Tab-separated table of C-alpha atoms in Angstrom:
chain	number	residue	atom	x	y	z
A	1	MET	CA	14.678	-14.673	-8.922
A	2	GLY	CA	16.913	-14.603	-5.906
A	3	ARG	CA	16.309	-15.132	-2.190
A	4	PHE	CA	17.840	-13.651	0.849
A	5	VAL	CA	18.492	-15.079	4.189
A	6	LEU	CA	17.265	-13.292	7.302
A	7	GLY	CA	18.722	-14.693	10.471
A	8	PRO	CA	21.812	-15.904	12.317
A	9	ALA	CA	22.564	-18.891	10.107
A	10	CYS	CA	23.693	-19.116	6.458
A	11	VAL	CA	21.015	-20.226	4.115
A	12	ARG	CA	20.088	-23.759	3.016
A	13	GLU	CA	18.191	-24.865	0.024
A	14	ALA	CA	14.405	-25.334	0.569
A	15	GLY	CA	13.680	-28.951	1.363
A	16	THR	CA	17.288	-30.033	1.696
A	17	ALA	CA	19.688	-30.450	4.496
A	18	GLN	CA	22.770	-29.452	2.408
A	19	PRO	CA	24.326	-26.054	2.852
A	20	ALA	CA	23.731	-23.831	-0.144
A	21	THR	CA	26.601	-22.557	-2.192
A	22	GLY	CA	27.205	-18.896	-2.983
A	23	PRO	CA	28.721	-15.822	-1.438
A	24	CYS	CA	27.761	-15.123	2.039
A	25	ARG	CA	28.681	-11.976	4.076
A	26	VAL	CA	27.491	-9.933	7.064
A	27	GLY	CA	25.631	-6.716	6.273
A	28	PRO	CA	24.543	-3.895	8.384
A	29	GLY	CA	21.289	-5.486	9.306
A	30	GLY	CA	22.584	-8.944	9.972
A	31	PRO	CA	23.800	-11.911	7.859
A	32	PHE	CA	22.913	-11.689	4.148
A	33	CYS	CA	23.251	-14.350	1.554
A	34	GLN	CA	22.429	-14.229	-2.124
A	35	LEU	CA	22.009	-17.571	-3.752
A	36	SER	CA	21.735	-18.122	-7.534
A	37	PRO	CA	20.259	-19.859	-9.127
A	38	ASN	CA	18.904	-22.329	-6.552
A	39	PRO	CA	15.726	-21.138	-4.740
A	40	THR	CA	16.069	-20.913	-1.069
A	41	MET	CA	14.016	-19.956	1.974
A	42	SER	CA	15.086	-17.157	4.221
A	43	ARG	CA	13.723	-17.391	7.753
A	44	LEU	CA	13.445	-15.431	10.804
A	45	PRO	CA	12.722	-17.360	14.105
A	46	THR	CA	9.264	-16.803	15.502
A	47	ARG	CA	7.885	-15.422	18.702
A	48	PRO	CA	4.278	-16.159	19.733
A	49	SER	CA	1.835	-13.228	18.949
A	50	ALA	CA	-1.175	-12.353	21.005
A	51	ALA	CA	-4.548	-13.599	19.813
A	52	VAL	CA	-6.750	-11.246	17.827
A	53	ALA	CA	-10.022	-10.588	19.606
A	54	ASP	CA	-12.216	-9.701	16.670
A	55	ALA	CA	-10.929	-12.264	13.956
A	56	SER	CA	-10.074	-15.901	14.079
A	57	PRO	CA	-7.962	-16.543	10.958
A	58	PRO	CA	-7.135	-20.026	9.708
A	59	SER	CA	-3.981	-21.472	10.845
A	60	GLU	CA	-0.682	-20.745	8.988
A	61	MET	CA	-0.755	-24.184	7.607
A	62	ASP	CA	-3.839	-23.278	5.689
A	63	PHE	CA	-2.914	-19.708	4.692
A	64	GLN	CA	0.366	-18.375	3.155
A	65	VAL	CA	0.924	-14.653	3.211
A	66	VAL	CA	2.701	-12.783	0.195
A	67	VAL	CA	3.581	-9.165	0.668
A	68	LEU	CA	4.194	-7.283	-2.657
A	69	ALA	CA	6.701	-4.743	-1.585
A	70	GLY	CA	7.675	-3.167	-4.997
A	71	GLY	CA	11.061	-1.776	-5.891
A	72	THR	CA	11.994	1.806	-6.954
A	73	SER	CA	8.781	3.213	-8.287
A	74	GLU	CA	8.941	6.131	-10.752
A	75	LYS	CA	5.842	7.574	-9.494
A	76	LEU	CA	7.660	8.186	-6.106
A	77	SER	CA	10.733	9.858	-7.624
A	78	PRO	CA	12.743	11.427	-6.226
A	79	LEU	CA	11.792	10.043	-2.857
A	80	VAL	CA	12.791	6.614	-3.677
A	81	SER	CA	16.425	5.745	-4.711
A	82	LYS	CA	18.808	2.889	-4.915
A	83	ASP	CA	19.546	3.411	-1.338
A	84	VAL	CA	15.912	3.803	-0.127
A	85	PRO	CA	13.491	1.477	-2.066
A	86	LYS	CA	9.795	2.007	-1.739
A	87	ALA	CA	9.287	-0.495	1.037
A	88	LEU	CA	11.789	1.430	3.296
A	89	LEU	CA	10.286	4.881	2.689
A	90	PRO	CA	9.719	6.444	6.214
A	91	VAL	CA	6.260	6.958	7.460
A	92	ALA	CA	6.443	8.688	10.844
A	93	ASN	CA	10.139	7.610	10.885
A	94	ARG	CA	9.344	3.953	10.280
A	95	PRO	CA	9.629	2.051	6.925
A	96	VAL	CA	6.175	1.756	5.383
A	97	LEU	CA	6.617	-1.989	5.223
A	98	SER	CA	6.683	-2.268	8.885
A	99	TYR	CA	3.031	-1.159	9.148
A	100	VAL	CA	1.948	-4.220	7.163
A	101	LEU	CA	4.223	-6.689	8.951
A	102	ASP	CA	2.950	-5.466	12.300
A	103	LEU	CA	-0.601	-6.022	11.092
A	104	LEU	CA	0.136	-9.487	10.028
A	105	GLU	CA	1.802	-10.237	13.284
A	106	ALA	CA	-1.400	-8.957	15.161
A	107	SER	CA	-3.408	-11.390	13.062
A	108	ASP	CA	-0.963	-14.262	14.113
A	109	LEU	CA	-0.006	-14.625	10.429
A	110	LYS	CA	3.726	-15.047	10.822
A	111	ASP	CA	4.922	-16.997	7.864
A	112	ILE	CA	5.468	-14.386	5.219
A	113	ILE	CA	7.001	-14.111	1.743
A	114	VAL	CA	8.092	-10.508	0.889
A	115	VAL	CA	8.485	-10.023	-2.800
A	116	VAL	CA	10.826	-7.097	-3.896
A	117	GLU	CA	11.583	-5.926	-7.400
A	118	GLY	CA	15.420	-5.867	-7.968
A	119	GLN	CA	18.225	-7.468	-6.395
A	120	GLU	CA	19.697	-4.526	-4.585
A	121	ALA	CA	16.307	-3.382	-3.299
A	122	ALA	CA	15.590	-6.897	-1.978
A	123	ARG	CA	18.973	-6.926	-0.212
A	124	LEU	CA	18.281	-3.636	1.656
A	125	VAL	CA	14.796	-4.819	2.590
A	126	GLY	CA	16.287	-8.127	3.838
A	127	ALA	CA	18.988	-6.446	5.955
A	128	TRP	CA	16.304	-4.130	7.521
A	129	ALA	CA	13.799	-7.095	8.263
A	130	SER	CA	16.528	-9.353	9.798
A	131	SER	CA	17.146	-6.704	12.343
A	132	ALA	CA	13.595	-5.339	13.013
A	133	TYR	CA	11.726	-8.695	13.088
A	134	LEU	CA	14.247	-11.054	14.616
A	135	ASP	CA	12.438	-13.483	16.876
A	136	ARG	CA	9.041	-12.124	15.734
A	137	LEU	CA	8.341	-13.290	12.278
A	138	LEU	CA	9.298	-15.992	9.539
A	139	VAL	CA	10.173	-13.855	6.545
A	140	GLU	CA	11.326	-14.996	3.203
A	141	VAL	CA	12.599	-12.113	0.933
A	142	VAL	CA	12.354	-12.879	-2.690
A	143	ALA	CA	13.827	-10.736	-5.489
A	144	VAL	CA	12.075	-10.719	-8.869
A	145	PRO	CA	12.767	-8.628	-12.014
A	146	GLU	CA	11.667	-5.010	-12.014
A	147	ASP	CA	8.502	-3.850	-13.737
A	148	ILE	CA	6.811	-7.219	-14.082
A	149	GLY	CA	3.734	-6.034	-12.304
A	150	THR	CA	1.739	-7.494	-9.315
A	151	ALA	CA	0.480	-10.400	-11.355
A	152	GLY	CA	3.944	-11.071	-12.660
A	153	ALA	CA	5.455	-10.971	-9.203
A	154	LEU	CA	3.013	-13.548	-8.069
A	155	ARG	CA	3.664	-15.786	-11.129
A	156	ALA	CA	7.405	-15.600	-10.363
A	157	ILE	CA	6.911	-17.253	-6.938
A	158	SER	CA	3.766	-19.367	-7.820
A	159	LYS	CA	5.588	-22.644	-7.139
A	160	ARG	CA	6.431	-21.632	-3.613
A	161	LEU	CA	2.647	-21.455	-2.837
A	162	THR	CA	1.482	-24.736	-1.297
A	163	ALA	CA	-1.281	-23.715	1.262
A	164	ASN	CA	-4.973	-23.943	0.629
A	165	ASP	CA	-5.367	-20.201	0.581
A	166	VAL	CA	-3.085	-17.279	-0.084
A	167	LEU	CA	-3.256	-13.803	1.370
A	168	VAL	CA	-1.841	-11.216	-0.872
A	169	ILE	CA	-1.194	-7.697	0.486
A	170	SER	CA	0.493	-4.685	-0.829
A	171	GLY	CA	3.497	-3.546	1.076
A	172	ASP	CA	2.581	0.066	0.782
A	173	LEU	CA	-0.794	-0.392	2.564
A	174	VAL	CA	-1.238	1.533	5.873
A	175	THR	CA	-4.339	0.444	7.683
A	176	ASP	CA	-5.787	-0.737	10.885
A	177	VAL	CA	-7.977	-3.406	9.191
A	178	LEU	CA	-6.663	-6.799	10.419
A	179	PRO	CA	-5.775	-9.131	7.488
A	180	GLY	CA	-6.956	-11.991	9.776
A	181	ALA	CA	-10.510	-10.579	9.457
A	182	VAL	CA	-10.260	-10.728	5.576
A	183	ALA	CA	-8.850	-14.258	5.805
A	184	ALA	CA	-11.637	-15.446	8.121
A	185	THR	CA	-14.350	-14.029	5.829
A	186	HIS	CA	-12.799	-15.664	2.782
A	187	ARG	CA	-12.749	-19.040	4.554
A	188	ARG	CA	-16.283	-18.758	5.928
A	189	ASN	CA	-17.684	-18.009	2.404
A	190	GLY	CA	-15.555	-20.618	0.611
A	191	ALA	CA	-14.674	-17.925	-1.842
A	192	ALA	CA	-12.218	-18.003	-4.929
A	193	VAL	CA	-11.147	-14.386	-3.936
A	194	THR	CA	-12.105	-11.998	-1.139
A	195	ALA	CA	-11.060	-8.376	-1.644
A	196	LEU	CA	-10.715	-5.729	1.107
A	197	LEU	CA	-12.651	-2.573	0.157
A	198	CYS	CA	-12.201	0.639	2.178
A	199	SER	CA	-13.639	4.179	2.061
A	200	VAL	CA	-11.854	6.346	-0.415
A	201	PRO	CA	-9.372	8.464	1.527
A	202	ILE	CA	-9.454	12.297	1.430
A	203	SER	CA	-6.410	13.640	-0.237
A	204	GLY	CA	-4.586	16.826	0.533
A	205	PRO	CA	-3.769	18.746	3.719
A	206	SER	CA	-6.341	19.262	6.432
A	207	ASP	CA	-5.970	23.051	6.158
A	208	ALA	CA	-5.069	25.773	3.619
A	209	ALA	CA	-1.354	25.809	4.589
A	210	SER	CA	-0.277	24.109	1.304
A	211	SER	CA	-2.102	25.509	-1.828
A	212	GLY	CA	-0.369	23.011	-4.026
A	213	GLY	CA	-1.726	20.088	-2.109
A	214	LYS	CA	-5.183	21.741	-2.044
A	215	ASP	CA	-5.334	22.249	-5.675
A	216	LYS	CA	-4.465	18.540	-6.266
A	217	ALA	CA	-7.285	17.461	-3.917
A	218	LYS	CA	-9.706	19.429	-5.986
A	219	LYS	CA	-8.976	17.736	-9.300
A	220	PRO	CA	-11.450	15.136	-10.617
A	221	THR	CA	-10.323	11.598	-9.548
A	222	ARG	CA	-10.617	8.369	-11.380
A	223	LEU	CA	-13.103	6.302	-9.543
A	224	ASN	CA	-13.378	2.666	-8.634
A	225	ILE	CA	-16.954	1.512	-9.599
A	226	VAL	CA	-17.934	-1.533	-7.558
A	227	GLY	CA	-20.996	-3.567	-7.908
A	228	LEU	CA	-22.341	-5.580	-4.766
A	229	ASP	CA	-25.357	-7.905	-4.074
A	230	ILE	CA	-27.905	-6.665	-1.612
A	231	THR	CA	-26.117	-8.340	1.199
A	232	ARG	CA	-22.792	-6.508	0.386
A	233	GLN	CA	-20.953	-9.792	0.537
A	234	PHE	CA	-20.413	-10.641	-3.110
A	235	LEU	CA	-18.546	-8.592	-5.690
A	236	LEU	CA	-20.501	-8.566	-8.915
A	237	HIS	CA	-18.813	-5.832	-10.884
A	238	ILE	CA	-15.607	-3.898	-10.631
A	239	VAL	CA	-14.007	-1.328	-12.928
A	240	SER	CA	-10.838	0.382	-11.694
A	241	GLY	CA	-9.817	3.865	-12.660
A	242	THR	CA	-12.914	4.645	-14.494
A	243	ASP	CA	-13.082	8.130	-16.179
A	244	VAL	CA	-15.613	10.350	-14.466
A	245	GLU	CA	-17.194	11.384	-17.775
A	246	LYS	CA	-18.107	7.844	-18.992
A	247	ASP	CA	-21.191	5.863	-18.178
A	248	VAL	CA	-21.045	2.659	-16.122
A	249	ARG	CA	-21.938	-0.339	-18.270
A	250	VAL	CA	-23.335	-3.407	-16.670
A	251	TYR	CA	-24.382	-6.565	-18.585
A	252	LYS	CA	-27.939	-7.771	-18.173
A	253	ARG	CA	-26.991	-11.315	-17.244
A	254	LYS	CA	-25.357	-10.088	-13.979
A	255	ILE	CA	-28.616	-8.386	-12.838
A	256	ARG	CA	-30.645	-11.396	-13.900
A	257	ALA	CA	-28.526	-13.616	-11.865
A	258	VAL	CA	-28.849	-11.734	-8.702
A	259	GLY	CA	-32.034	-9.548	-9.194
A	260	GLU	CA	-30.540	-6.375	-7.549
A	261	MET	CA	-27.060	-4.790	-7.656
A	262	GLU	CA	-25.761	-1.856	-5.642
A	263	ILE	CA	-23.269	0.391	-7.522
A	264	ARG	CA	-20.727	2.090	-5.283
A	265	SER	CA	-18.177	4.708	-6.114
A	266	ASP	CA	-17.090	5.527	-2.647
A	267	LEU	CA	-14.913	2.421	-2.021
A	268	MET	CA	-11.310	1.758	-2.770
A	269	ASP	CA	-9.686	-1.564	-3.644
A	270	ALA	CA	-7.169	-1.715	-0.814
A	271	HIS	CA	-4.845	-4.239	-2.621
A	272	LEU	CA	-5.455	-6.841	0.134
A	273	TYR	CA	-6.799	-10.104	-1.189
A	274	ALA	CA	-7.421	-13.620	-0.067
A	275	PHE	CA	-7.266	-16.040	-2.970
A	276	LYS	CA	-7.975	-19.871	-3.185
A	277	ARG	CA	-4.453	-21.065	-4.143
A	278	THR	CA	-5.355	-23.400	-6.924
A	279	THR	CA	-7.604	-20.699	-8.576
A	280	LEU	CA	-4.868	-18.135	-8.515
A	281	GLN	CA	-2.231	-20.482	-9.816
A	282	ASN	CA	-4.478	-21.567	-12.691
A	283	ILE	CA	-5.200	-18.035	-13.738
A	284	LEU	CA	-1.489	-16.901	-13.560
A	285	GLU	CA	-0.630	-19.983	-15.805
A	286	GLU	CA	-3.426	-19.581	-18.301
A	287	LYS	CA	-3.278	-15.854	-18.576
A	288	GLU	CA	0.475	-15.242	-19.032
A	289	SER	CA	-0.218	-11.698	-20.427
A	290	TYR	CA	-1.815	-10.543	-17.157
A	291	HIS	CA	0.336	-7.886	-15.550
A	292	SER	CA	-1.926	-6.478	-12.706
A	293	ILE	CA	-4.036	-8.189	-9.986
A	294	ARG	CA	-6.304	-5.281	-9.633
A	295	LEU	CA	-6.748	-4.457	-13.255
A	296	GLU	CA	-6.737	-7.896	-14.735
A	297	VAL	CA	-6.810	-10.918	-12.398
A	298	LEU	CA	-9.637	-9.643	-10.039
A	299	PRO	CA	-11.889	-8.397	-12.909
A	300	TYR	CA	-11.413	-11.760	-14.662
A	301	LEU	CA	-12.553	-13.697	-11.603
A	302	VAL	CA	-15.601	-11.305	-11.240
A	303	ARG	CA	-16.622	-11.776	-14.857
A	304	SER	CA	-16.142	-15.502	-14.620
A	305	GLN	CA	-18.350	-16.238	-11.520
A	306	LEU	CA	-21.613	-15.734	-13.590
A	307	LYS	CA	-20.578	-17.663	-16.755
A	308	SER	CA	-22.921	-20.456	-16.005
A	309	SER	CA	-25.826	-18.278	-15.097
A	310	SER	CA	-28.553	-17.041	-17.494
A	311	SER	CA	-26.892	-15.178	-20.357
A	312	GLY	CA	-29.686	-12.889	-21.562
A	313	GLY	CA	-27.600	-11.144	-24.184
A	314	GLU	CA	-24.682	-8.692	-24.188
A	315	GLY	CA	-26.686	-5.535	-23.635
A	316	THR	CA	-25.460	-2.847	-21.101
A	317	THR	CA	-28.984	-2.316	-19.491
A	318	VAL	CA	-31.292	-4.113	-17.261
A	319	ASP	CA	-34.787	-3.296	-18.236
A	320	GLU	CA	-37.088	-5.272	-20.635
A	321	THR	CA	-36.465	-2.777	-23.534
A	322	GLY	CA	-32.688	-2.756	-23.001
A	323	ASP	CA	-32.526	1.039	-22.813
A	324	ALA	CA	-31.887	1.953	-19.211
A	325	THR	CA	-28.362	2.881	-18.040
A	326	VAL	CA	-26.531	3.702	-14.906
A	327	PRO	CA	-25.877	7.383	-14.209
A	328	SER	CA	-22.509	8.688	-15.522
A	329	ASN	CA	-19.642	8.838	-13.244
A	330	SER	CA	-19.858	12.598	-13.259
A	331	HIS	CA	-22.876	12.116	-11.101
A	332	LEU	CA	-21.275	9.301	-9.208
A	333	GLN	CA	-18.656	11.638	-7.811
A	334	CYS	CA	-21.255	12.960	-5.526
A	335	LEU	CA	-23.458	9.661	-5.362
A	336	SER	CA	-22.124	6.953	-3.125
A	337	GLN	CA	-24.693	4.284	-4.033
A	338	HIS	CA	-26.929	3.507	-6.974
A	339	ARG	CA	-29.215	0.520	-7.068
A	340	ILE	CA	-30.250	-1.385	-10.244
A	341	LEU	CA	-33.120	-3.684	-10.318
A	342	ALA	CA	-33.953	-6.517	-12.737
A	343	PRO	CA	-37.546	-7.686	-13.712
A	344	SER	CA	-38.740	-10.166	-11.100
A	345	ALA	CA	-38.947	-12.997	-13.588
A	346	PHE	CA	-35.100	-12.964	-13.952
A	347	LYS	CA	-34.122	-12.853	-10.303
A	348	LYS	CA	-31.918	-15.717	-9.197
A	349	ASP	CA	-29.741	-16.493	-6.158
A	350	LEU	CA	-26.075	-15.995	-7.010
A	351	LEU	CA	-25.147	-18.913	-4.663
A	352	SER	CA	-27.211	-21.352	-6.566
A	353	SER	CA	-26.510	-20.041	-10.078
A	354	GLY	CA	-23.714	-22.505	-10.739
A	355	GLY	CA	-21.078	-19.882	-11.277
A	356	THR	CA	-17.465	-20.801	-11.926
A	357	TYR	CA	-16.082	-18.743	-9.060
A	358	ARG	CA	-17.441	-17.016	-5.948
A	359	CYS	CA	-15.997	-13.514	-5.468
A	360	CYS	CA	-16.494	-11.905	-2.039
A	361	VAL	CA	-15.621	-8.640	-0.309
A	362	TYR	CA	-14.815	-7.612	3.170
A	363	ILE	CA	-15.828	-3.908	3.518
A	364	ALA	CA	-14.147	-1.962	6.330
A	365	THR	CA	-16.170	0.372	8.349
A	366	LYS	CA	-15.666	3.997	7.837
A	367	SER	CA	-13.999	4.358	11.230
A	368	LYS	CA	-11.068	2.331	9.914
A	369	TYR	CA	-8.053	3.925	8.357
A	370	CYS	CA	-6.958	2.708	4.964
A	371	HIS	CA	-4.498	4.377	2.551
A	372	ARG	CA	-1.983	3.210	0.111
A	373	LEU	CA	1.452	4.914	-0.353
A	374	ASN	CA	1.313	4.975	-4.159
A	375	SER	CA	1.961	8.578	-5.070
A	376	ILE	CA	3.857	11.594	-3.593
A	377	GLN	CA	0.548	13.092	-2.463
A	378	ALA	CA	-0.313	9.921	-0.729
A	379	TYR	CA	3.057	9.921	1.031
A	380	CYS	CA	2.393	13.392	2.458
A	381	ASP	CA	-1.090	12.379	3.451
A	382	ILE	CA	-0.206	9.380	5.199
A	383	ASN	CA	2.664	10.980	7.206
A	384	ARG	CA	0.219	13.783	8.130
A	385	ASP	CA	-2.311	11.313	9.348
A	386	VAL	CA	-0.159	8.901	11.300
A	387	VAL	CA	1.098	11.788	13.413
A	388	GLY	CA	-2.365	13.378	13.406
A	389	ASP	CA	-5.873	11.733	13.372
A	390	ALA	CA	-4.556	8.244	12.843
A	391	SER	CA	-1.680	8.497	15.495
A	392	HIS	CA	-2.641	5.064	16.957
A	393	LEU	CA	-1.071	3.518	13.806
A	394	SER	CA	2.348	5.191	14.580
A	395	GLY	CA	3.217	2.734	17.350
A	396	TYR	CA	4.349	5.601	19.637
A	397	SER	CA	3.002	7.202	22.691
A	398	PHE	CA	2.323	10.842	22.100
A	399	SER	CA	2.810	13.680	24.637
A	400	ALA	CA	0.212	15.679	26.370
A	401	GLN	CA	1.000	18.322	23.678
A	402	ASN	CA	0.002	15.703	21.129
A	403	ASN	CA	3.540	15.355	19.668
A	404	ILE	CA	6.662	13.310	19.922
A	405	ILE	CA	9.999	14.907	20.852
A	406	HIS	CA	12.810	12.353	21.384
A	407	PRO	CA	14.608	13.075	24.628
A	408	THR	CA	18.039	13.092	22.782
A	409	SER	CA	16.940	15.930	20.579
A	410	VAL	CA	18.057	19.602	21.352
A	411	LEU	CA	15.823	22.613	21.074
A	412	GLY	CA	17.065	26.229	20.993
A	413	SER	CA	15.661	29.199	22.809
A	414	LYS	CA	11.952	30.122	21.883
A	415	THR	CA	11.733	27.133	19.468
A	416	THR	CA	8.257	25.521	19.374
A	417	ILE	CA	7.199	22.115	18.187
A	418	GLY	CA	3.498	22.098	17.678
A	419	PRO	CA	0.958	19.368	17.954
A	420	GLN	CA	0.834	16.559	15.306
A	421	CYS	CA	4.698	16.712	15.011
A	422	MET	CA	7.436	14.183	15.459
A	423	LEU	CA	11.162	14.937	16.126
A	424	ALA	CA	13.427	11.954	16.108
A	425	GLU	CA	16.523	11.066	18.131
A	426	GLY	CA	19.719	13.147	17.806
A	427	SER	CA	18.196	16.125	15.856
A	428	GLN	CA	19.019	19.655	16.810
A	429	LEU	CA	17.109	22.926	16.277
A	430	GLY	CA	18.405	26.503	16.743
A	431	ASP	CA	16.686	29.558	18.315
A	432	LYS	CA	13.215	30.726	17.349
A	433	CYS	CA	12.351	27.804	15.069
A	434	SER	CA	8.747	26.769	14.393
A	435	VAL	CA	7.665	23.303	13.482
A	436	LYS	CA	3.897	22.530	12.604
A	437	ARG	CA	2.195	19.345	11.498
A	438	SER	CA	5.565	17.900	10.252
A	439	VAL	CA	7.910	14.898	10.837
A	440	ILE	CA	11.579	15.386	11.359
A	441	GLY	CA	13.944	12.454	11.062
A	442	ARG	CA	17.167	11.346	12.833
A	443	HIS	CA	20.261	13.486	13.342
A	444	CYS	CA	19.095	16.505	11.526
A	445	ARG	CA	20.862	19.847	12.028
A	446	ILE	CA	18.409	22.832	11.807
A	447	GLY	CA	19.574	26.445	12.358
A	448	SER	CA	17.819	29.404	13.742
A	449	ASN	CA	14.686	31.172	12.591
A	450	VAL	CA	13.602	28.183	10.440
A	451	LYS	CA	9.923	27.474	9.714
A	452	ILE	CA	8.705	24.046	8.769
A	453	VAL	CA	4.983	23.396	8.029
A	454	ASN	CA	3.027	20.244	6.644
A	455	SER	CA	6.360	18.735	5.630
A	456	VAL	CA	8.453	15.508	5.977
A	457	VAL	CA	12.290	15.888	6.762
A	458	MET	CA	14.202	12.503	6.513
A	459	ASN	CA	17.483	11.683	8.161
A	460	HIS	CA	20.808	13.562	8.400
A	461	VAL	CA	19.337	16.804	6.784
A	462	VAL	CA	21.035	20.170	7.198
A	463	ILE	CA	18.898	23.196	7.087
A	464	GLU	CA	20.635	26.416	7.735
A	465	ASP	CA	19.390	29.736	9.241
A	466	GLY	CA	16.185	31.513	7.875
A	467	CYS	CA	14.864	28.707	5.693
A	468	HIS	CA	11.161	28.304	5.078
A	469	ILE	CA	9.720	24.966	4.195
A	470	GLN	CA	5.933	24.272	3.451
A	471	GLY	CA	4.199	21.307	2.068
A	472	SER	CA	7.477	19.574	1.020
A	473	VAL	CA	9.402	16.329	1.443
A	474	ILE	CA	13.145	16.427	2.061
A	475	CYS	CA	15.079	13.246	1.574
A	476	ASN	CA	18.183	12.005	3.412
A	477	ASN	CA	21.459	14.060	3.537
A	478	VAL	CA	19.948	17.028	1.846
A	479	GLN	CA	21.486	20.510	2.605
A	480	LEU	CA	19.392	23.634	2.497
A	481	GLN	CA	21.674	26.790	2.511
A	482	GLU	CA	20.608	29.846	4.428
A	483	ARG	CA	17.256	31.497	3.568
A	484	ALA	CA	16.168	28.901	1.030
A	485	VAL	CA	12.409	28.734	0.505
A	486	LEU	CA	10.572	25.497	-0.538
A	487	LYS	CA	6.821	25.251	-1.134
A	488	ASP	CA	5.177	22.060	-2.392
A	489	CYS	CA	8.575	20.550	-3.429
A	490	GLN	CA	10.264	17.224	-3.284
A	491	VAL	CA	14.008	17.266	-2.779
A	492	GLY	CA	15.949	14.008	-3.676
A	493	ALA	CA	18.666	12.440	-1.459
A	494	GLY	CA	21.983	14.410	-1.235
A	495	TYR	CA	20.713	17.517	-3.113
A	496	ILE	CA	21.969	20.919	-2.217
A	497	VAL	CA	19.458	23.843	-2.235
A	498	THR	CA	21.413	27.011	-2.774
A	499	ALA	CA	21.322	30.002	-0.546
A	500	SER	CA	18.320	32.433	-0.851
A	501	SER	CA	16.737	30.393	-3.681
A	502	GLU	CA	13.013	29.994	-3.932
A	503	HIS	CA	11.273	26.914	-5.252
A	504	LYS	CA	7.652	26.133	-5.742
A	505	ALA	CA	6.063	22.909	-6.813
A	506	GLU	CA	9.372	21.542	-8.065
A	507	SER	CA	11.123	18.171	-7.896
A	508	LEU	CA	14.764	18.718	-7.155
A	509	SER	CA	17.381	15.861	-7.444
A	510	LYS	CA	20.890	15.111	-8.520
A	511	LYS	CA	21.351	14.253	-12.158
A	512	VAL	CA	22.035	10.575	-12.723
A	513	GLU	CA	25.093	10.046	-14.811
A	514	ARG	CA	24.633	7.433	-17.480
A	515	PHE	CA	27.747	5.565	-18.769
């Protein structure tokens, strides 16, 4: 585990006044220090943040914030690379991690540990953060081994956690739900864990322009099945990634403890949790095999909260004969809610049942935007939304034509940039080009008669005359030679698409040489 300094001074070991030893150099985003094996804190000076009107989170002394920023996810290949880790993938020409950090700043939560998988990925994230958040946030970037999972990442930094409560948030979350609201709910309920639940996002393009994306949206999904009490404050049952063909199984003792449970299939676990620190540390220590917060730690807490309540057997039903079941998930695809009742003789109050833990939820209203960048389809969806219906998240001011065209960009004769588009600084387009519902990055060179629809074009891309691009993602430094056609493709960094070639639903990237 390594730590990286963000700020103008070389690092010092945490809790000491002695300068740390190790190589130190100045990188492109500011000073960068790698220290091994001694753990160190890396800090950015702070700047006061505006108070949040609709939430009053506890002070930083009572809450620590951990952002799990990932590394180079295979699910996002070829978009991620050794030069662009997941946390720095651009969403509307901003690193996705910036959306989380801005939210935390808005909730006046400024003391942040960012956990990144891999030394090189952590170095890049640290260099970016030191430049982007100087004088705004206190940031400690921590490198952990790759592929250890979310629970493993927390376990690796467990000894750094000292506050009463810990706010854990995924670095790929794009939302306007304030983390401070979740923290305040957690503290008010005295919970062991409080999870943010949001409406399941609609996947795929908003029109029929991209058939590949449209087909993906029609495929059956794996649902999150959530059981809530009648007040919708307490999490009683959760199964993530349930197959749509299977039945939902709920133990009788849960229903007997609360009397009534609401089953929901329209909610998404947003990967934003508030934990009681001692509870989290104990589970991570006792359950060394746990790899995932969502799939293991959270379900364990939910199961444990009713251990001391009436057991009533291990059946999967809730009526007196033990034969009733919850409808199968194939029906739950169209059913947002299903209510299960227990015989009145068994009804108890969850709060007085003597459970080991108390698991709570904060359910965002449907008007809130909440999406995770955990797949290529999600990457396309979020970019589309942030320059479209969720443009308030972009941080930019859109023109009267509902687009953003940087004043340093150059447009040729009869070239049109439609609504819900973004064109970054220094990019040039030739004559008779058409751009619709797309994001174009910095310093791109685009020829004449080029059409770009429902796509993301990153930085320093060259697109020659006559190319057609639809529903695709094009990474940094790609070259499309004249009259190339892409539909529903992903093109990795530095790739050359040959002239007049046509590609549909392909992933194009350079071959990695192995020695």
